[in-house]
PDB file of C-alpha atoms in Angstrom:
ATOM      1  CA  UNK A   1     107.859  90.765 107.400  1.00 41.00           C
ATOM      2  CA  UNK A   2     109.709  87.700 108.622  1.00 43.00           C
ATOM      3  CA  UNK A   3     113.316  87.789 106.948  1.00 51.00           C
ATOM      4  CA  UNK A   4     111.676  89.923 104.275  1.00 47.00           C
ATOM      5  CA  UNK A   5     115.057  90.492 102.221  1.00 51.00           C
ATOM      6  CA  UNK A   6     115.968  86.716 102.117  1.00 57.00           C
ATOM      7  CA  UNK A   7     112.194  86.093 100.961  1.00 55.00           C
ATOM      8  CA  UNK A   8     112.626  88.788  98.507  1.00 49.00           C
ATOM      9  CA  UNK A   9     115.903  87.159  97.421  1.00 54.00           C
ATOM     10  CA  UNK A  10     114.200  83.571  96.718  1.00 57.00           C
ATOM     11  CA  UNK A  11     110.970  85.031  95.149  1.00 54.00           C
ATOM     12  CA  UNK A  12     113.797  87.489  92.308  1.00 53.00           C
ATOM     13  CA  UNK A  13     115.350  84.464  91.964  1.00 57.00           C
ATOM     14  CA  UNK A  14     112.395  82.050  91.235  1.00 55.00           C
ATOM     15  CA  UNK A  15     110.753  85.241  89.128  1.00 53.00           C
ATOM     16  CA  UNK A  16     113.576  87.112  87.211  1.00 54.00           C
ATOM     17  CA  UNK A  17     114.614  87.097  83.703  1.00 53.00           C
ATOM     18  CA  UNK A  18     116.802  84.217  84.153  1.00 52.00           C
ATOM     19  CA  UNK A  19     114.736  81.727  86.034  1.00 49.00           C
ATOM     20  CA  UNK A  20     112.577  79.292  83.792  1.00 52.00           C
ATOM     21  CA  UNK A  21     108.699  81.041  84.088  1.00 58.00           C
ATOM     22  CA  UNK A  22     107.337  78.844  86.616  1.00 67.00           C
ATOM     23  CA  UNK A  23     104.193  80.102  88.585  1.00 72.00           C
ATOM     24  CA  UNK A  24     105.186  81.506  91.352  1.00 79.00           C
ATOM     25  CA  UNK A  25     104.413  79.861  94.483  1.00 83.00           C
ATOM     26  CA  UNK A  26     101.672  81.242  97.320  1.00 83.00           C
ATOM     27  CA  UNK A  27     104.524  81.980  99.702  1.00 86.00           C
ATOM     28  CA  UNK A  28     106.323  83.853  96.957  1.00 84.00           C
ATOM     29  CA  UNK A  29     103.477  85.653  95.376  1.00 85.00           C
ATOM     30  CA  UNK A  30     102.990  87.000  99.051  1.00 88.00           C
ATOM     31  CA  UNK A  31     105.898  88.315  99.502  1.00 85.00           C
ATOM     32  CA  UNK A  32     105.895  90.109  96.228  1.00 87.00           C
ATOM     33  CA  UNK A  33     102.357  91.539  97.391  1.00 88.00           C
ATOM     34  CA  UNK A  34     104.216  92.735 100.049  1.00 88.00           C
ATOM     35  CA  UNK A  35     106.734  94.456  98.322  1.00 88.00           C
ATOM     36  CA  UNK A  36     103.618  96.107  96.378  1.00 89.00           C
ATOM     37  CA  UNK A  37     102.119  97.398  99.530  1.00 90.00           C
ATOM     38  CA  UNK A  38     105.256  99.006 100.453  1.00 88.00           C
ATOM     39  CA  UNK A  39     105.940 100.503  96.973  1.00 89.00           C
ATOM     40  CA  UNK A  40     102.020 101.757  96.719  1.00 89.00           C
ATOM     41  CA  UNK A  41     102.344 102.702 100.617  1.00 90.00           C
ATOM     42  CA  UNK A  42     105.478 104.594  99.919  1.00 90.00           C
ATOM     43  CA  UNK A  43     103.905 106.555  96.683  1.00 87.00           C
ATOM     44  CA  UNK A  44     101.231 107.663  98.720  1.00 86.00           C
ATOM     45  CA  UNK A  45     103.747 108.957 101.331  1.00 90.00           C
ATOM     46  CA  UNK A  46     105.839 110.987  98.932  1.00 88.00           C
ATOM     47  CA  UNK A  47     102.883 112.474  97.579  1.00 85.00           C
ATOM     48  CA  UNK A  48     101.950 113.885 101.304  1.00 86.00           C
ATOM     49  CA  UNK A  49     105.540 115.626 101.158  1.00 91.00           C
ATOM     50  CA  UNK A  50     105.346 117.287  97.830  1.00 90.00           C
ATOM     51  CA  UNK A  51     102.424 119.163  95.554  1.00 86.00           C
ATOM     52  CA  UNK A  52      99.852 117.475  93.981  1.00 75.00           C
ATOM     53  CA  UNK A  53     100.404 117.560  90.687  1.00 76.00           C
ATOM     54  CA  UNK A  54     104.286 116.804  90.860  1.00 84.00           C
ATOM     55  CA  UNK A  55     104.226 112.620  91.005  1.00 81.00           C
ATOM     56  CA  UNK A  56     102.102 110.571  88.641  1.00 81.00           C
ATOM     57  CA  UNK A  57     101.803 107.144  87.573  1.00 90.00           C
ATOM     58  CA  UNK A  58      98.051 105.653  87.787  1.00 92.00           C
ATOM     59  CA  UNK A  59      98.404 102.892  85.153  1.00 93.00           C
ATOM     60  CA  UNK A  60     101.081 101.550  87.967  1.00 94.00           C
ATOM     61  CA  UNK A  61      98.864 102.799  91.110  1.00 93.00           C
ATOM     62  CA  UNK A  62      96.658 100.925  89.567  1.00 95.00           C
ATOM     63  CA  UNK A  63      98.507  97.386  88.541  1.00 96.00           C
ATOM     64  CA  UNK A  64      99.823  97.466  92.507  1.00 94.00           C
ATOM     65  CA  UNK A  65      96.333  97.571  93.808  1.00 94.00           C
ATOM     66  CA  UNK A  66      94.647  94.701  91.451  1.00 96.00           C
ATOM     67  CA  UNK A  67      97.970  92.686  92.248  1.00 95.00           C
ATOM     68  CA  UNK A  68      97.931  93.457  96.102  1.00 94.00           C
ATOM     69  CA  UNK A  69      93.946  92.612  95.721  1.00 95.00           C
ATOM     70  CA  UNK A  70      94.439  89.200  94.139  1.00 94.00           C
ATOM     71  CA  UNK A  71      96.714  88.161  96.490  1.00 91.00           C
ATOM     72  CA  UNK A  72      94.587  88.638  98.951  1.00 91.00           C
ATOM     73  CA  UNK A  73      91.506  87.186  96.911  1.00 92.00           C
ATOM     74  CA  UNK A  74      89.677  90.499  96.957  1.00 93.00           C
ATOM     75  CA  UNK A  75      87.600  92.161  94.376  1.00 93.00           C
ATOM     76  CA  UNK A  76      88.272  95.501  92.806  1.00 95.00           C
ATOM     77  CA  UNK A  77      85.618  97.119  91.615  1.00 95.00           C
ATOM     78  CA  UNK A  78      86.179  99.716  88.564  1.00 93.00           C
ATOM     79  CA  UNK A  79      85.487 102.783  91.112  1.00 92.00           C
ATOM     80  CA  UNK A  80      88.002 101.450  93.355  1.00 93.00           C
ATOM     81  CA  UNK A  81      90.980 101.239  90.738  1.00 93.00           C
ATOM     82  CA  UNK A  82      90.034 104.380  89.526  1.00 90.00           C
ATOM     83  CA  UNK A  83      90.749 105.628  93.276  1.00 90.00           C
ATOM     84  CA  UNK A  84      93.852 103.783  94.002  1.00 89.00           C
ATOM     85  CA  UNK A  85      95.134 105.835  90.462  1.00 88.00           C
ATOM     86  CA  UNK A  86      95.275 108.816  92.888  1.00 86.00           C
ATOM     87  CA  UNK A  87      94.924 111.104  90.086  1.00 85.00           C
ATOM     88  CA  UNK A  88      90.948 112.290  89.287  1.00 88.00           C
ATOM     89  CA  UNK A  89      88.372 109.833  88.331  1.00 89.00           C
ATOM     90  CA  UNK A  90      88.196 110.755  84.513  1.00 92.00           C
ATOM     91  CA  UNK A  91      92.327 109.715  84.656  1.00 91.00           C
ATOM     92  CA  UNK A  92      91.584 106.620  86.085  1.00 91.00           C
ATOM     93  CA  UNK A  93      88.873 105.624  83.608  1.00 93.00           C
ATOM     94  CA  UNK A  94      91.467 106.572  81.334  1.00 94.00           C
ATOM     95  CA  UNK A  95      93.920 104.235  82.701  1.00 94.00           C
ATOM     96  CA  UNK A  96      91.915 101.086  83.059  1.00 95.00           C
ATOM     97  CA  UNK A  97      90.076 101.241  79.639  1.00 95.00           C
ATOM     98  CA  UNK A  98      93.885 101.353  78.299  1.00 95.00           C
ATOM     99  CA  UNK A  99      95.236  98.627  80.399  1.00 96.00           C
ATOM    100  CA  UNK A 100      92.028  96.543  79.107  1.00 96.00           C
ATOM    101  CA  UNK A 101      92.868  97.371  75.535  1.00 96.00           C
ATOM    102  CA  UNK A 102      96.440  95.896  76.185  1.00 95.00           C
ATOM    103  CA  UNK A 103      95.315  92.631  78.074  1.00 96.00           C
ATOM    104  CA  UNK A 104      96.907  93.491  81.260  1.00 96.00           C
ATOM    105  CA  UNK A 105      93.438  93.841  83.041  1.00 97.00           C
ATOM    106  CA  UNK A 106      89.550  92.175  82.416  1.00 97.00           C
ATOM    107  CA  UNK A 107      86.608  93.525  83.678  1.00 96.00           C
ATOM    108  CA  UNK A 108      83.485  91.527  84.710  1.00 94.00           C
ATOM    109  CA  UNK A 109      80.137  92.392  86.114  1.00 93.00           C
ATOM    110  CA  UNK A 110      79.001  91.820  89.110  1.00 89.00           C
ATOM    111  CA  UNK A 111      76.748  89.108  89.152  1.00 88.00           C
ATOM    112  CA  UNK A 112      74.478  90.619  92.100  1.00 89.00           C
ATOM    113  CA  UNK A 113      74.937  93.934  91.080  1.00 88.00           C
ATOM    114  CA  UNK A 114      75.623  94.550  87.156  1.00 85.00           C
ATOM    115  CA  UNK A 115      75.565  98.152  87.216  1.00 88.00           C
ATOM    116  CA  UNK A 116      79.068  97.039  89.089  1.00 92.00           C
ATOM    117  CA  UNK A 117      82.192  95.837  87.418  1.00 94.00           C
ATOM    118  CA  UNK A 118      85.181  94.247  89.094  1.00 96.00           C
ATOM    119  CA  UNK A 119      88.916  94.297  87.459  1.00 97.00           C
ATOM    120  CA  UNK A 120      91.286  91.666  87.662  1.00 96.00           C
ATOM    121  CA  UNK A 121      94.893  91.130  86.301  1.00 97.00           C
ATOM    122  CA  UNK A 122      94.793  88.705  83.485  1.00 97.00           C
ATOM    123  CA  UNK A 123      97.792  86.095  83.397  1.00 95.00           C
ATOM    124  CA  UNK A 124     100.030  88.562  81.319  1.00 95.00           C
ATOM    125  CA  UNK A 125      99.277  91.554  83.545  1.00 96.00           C
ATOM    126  CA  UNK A 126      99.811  89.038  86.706  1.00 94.00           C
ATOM    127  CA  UNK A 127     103.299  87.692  85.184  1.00 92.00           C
ATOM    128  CA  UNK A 128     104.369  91.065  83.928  1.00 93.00           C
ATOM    129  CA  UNK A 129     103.514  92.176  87.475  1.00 93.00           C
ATOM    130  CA  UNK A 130     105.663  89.876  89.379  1.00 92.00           C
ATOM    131  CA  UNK A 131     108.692  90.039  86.902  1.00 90.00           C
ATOM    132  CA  UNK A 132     108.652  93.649  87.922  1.00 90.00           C
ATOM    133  CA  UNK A 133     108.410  93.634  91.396  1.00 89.00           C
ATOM    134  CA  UNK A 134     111.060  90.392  91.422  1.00 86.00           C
ATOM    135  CA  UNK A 135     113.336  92.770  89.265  1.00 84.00           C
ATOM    136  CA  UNK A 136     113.097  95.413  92.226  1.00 78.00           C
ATOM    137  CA  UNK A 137     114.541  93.275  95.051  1.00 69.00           C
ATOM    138  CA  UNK A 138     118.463  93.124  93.267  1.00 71.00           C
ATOM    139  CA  UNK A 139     117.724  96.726  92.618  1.00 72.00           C
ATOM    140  CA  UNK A 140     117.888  97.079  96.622  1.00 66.00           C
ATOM    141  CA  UNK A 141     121.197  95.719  96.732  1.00 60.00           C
ATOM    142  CA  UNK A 142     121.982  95.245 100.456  1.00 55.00           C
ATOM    143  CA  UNK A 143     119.943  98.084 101.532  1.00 55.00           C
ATOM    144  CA  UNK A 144     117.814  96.055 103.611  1.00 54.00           C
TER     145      UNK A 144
END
């Protein structure tokens, strides 16, 4: 990441609680995604270190990947969210249906394929998303 902390700076400036809720622009909404790769990356890192059972947060496993996955204009499909949940498929199931009942996530059929859904952050879950992640960077403090 070019400059990443001064990139971080502008996007929880442009994002937080204080900033009029403009969209956020491509170059910002990047650099949040990467600040979600590192958070997911790091997750799955500190659950290498320590048992299984010790760390768990799918419904946020799961927000990460849809929001690291629209960034990059790919499609999730429901088996795929349920996987990035690192907890067992049943949990993840779990986890989506609720985020669905709360309007933070939609799920659509596959056109070619509708014994396939795909999820996809609705404009809440997206905004809610970024707030977050814009809300980590002060967090940091001069760490990086």
């Amino acid at each position: 990441m070019t400059d990443a902390p001064e990139a971080m700076r502008r996007a929880a400036e442009a994002l937080g609680p204080e900033a009029k809720r403009a969209p956020p622009s491509r170059a910002q909404r990047r650099t949040l995604a990467q600040l979600a790769l590192l958070l997911y990356r790091f997750r799955r890192f500190r659950e290498g270190l320590f048992p299984d059972d010790l760390f768990a947060d799918p419904a946020w496993d799961i927000l990460l990947n849809l929001y690291i996955a629209e960034t990059l204009d790919e499609p999730v499909s429901v088996t795929s969210a349920s996987i990035a949940a690192a907890a067992p498929p049943s949990t993840g199931l779990r986890y989506v249906k609720r985020l669905e009942e709360v309007g933070i996530i939609a799920r659509a059929l596959d056109p070619e394929d509708r014994r396939r859904a795909f999820l996809r952050l609705t404009p809440l879950g997206s905004g809610q998303v970024e707030r977050v992640l814009a809300g980590f960077y002060p967090l940091l403090g001069d760490a990086l």
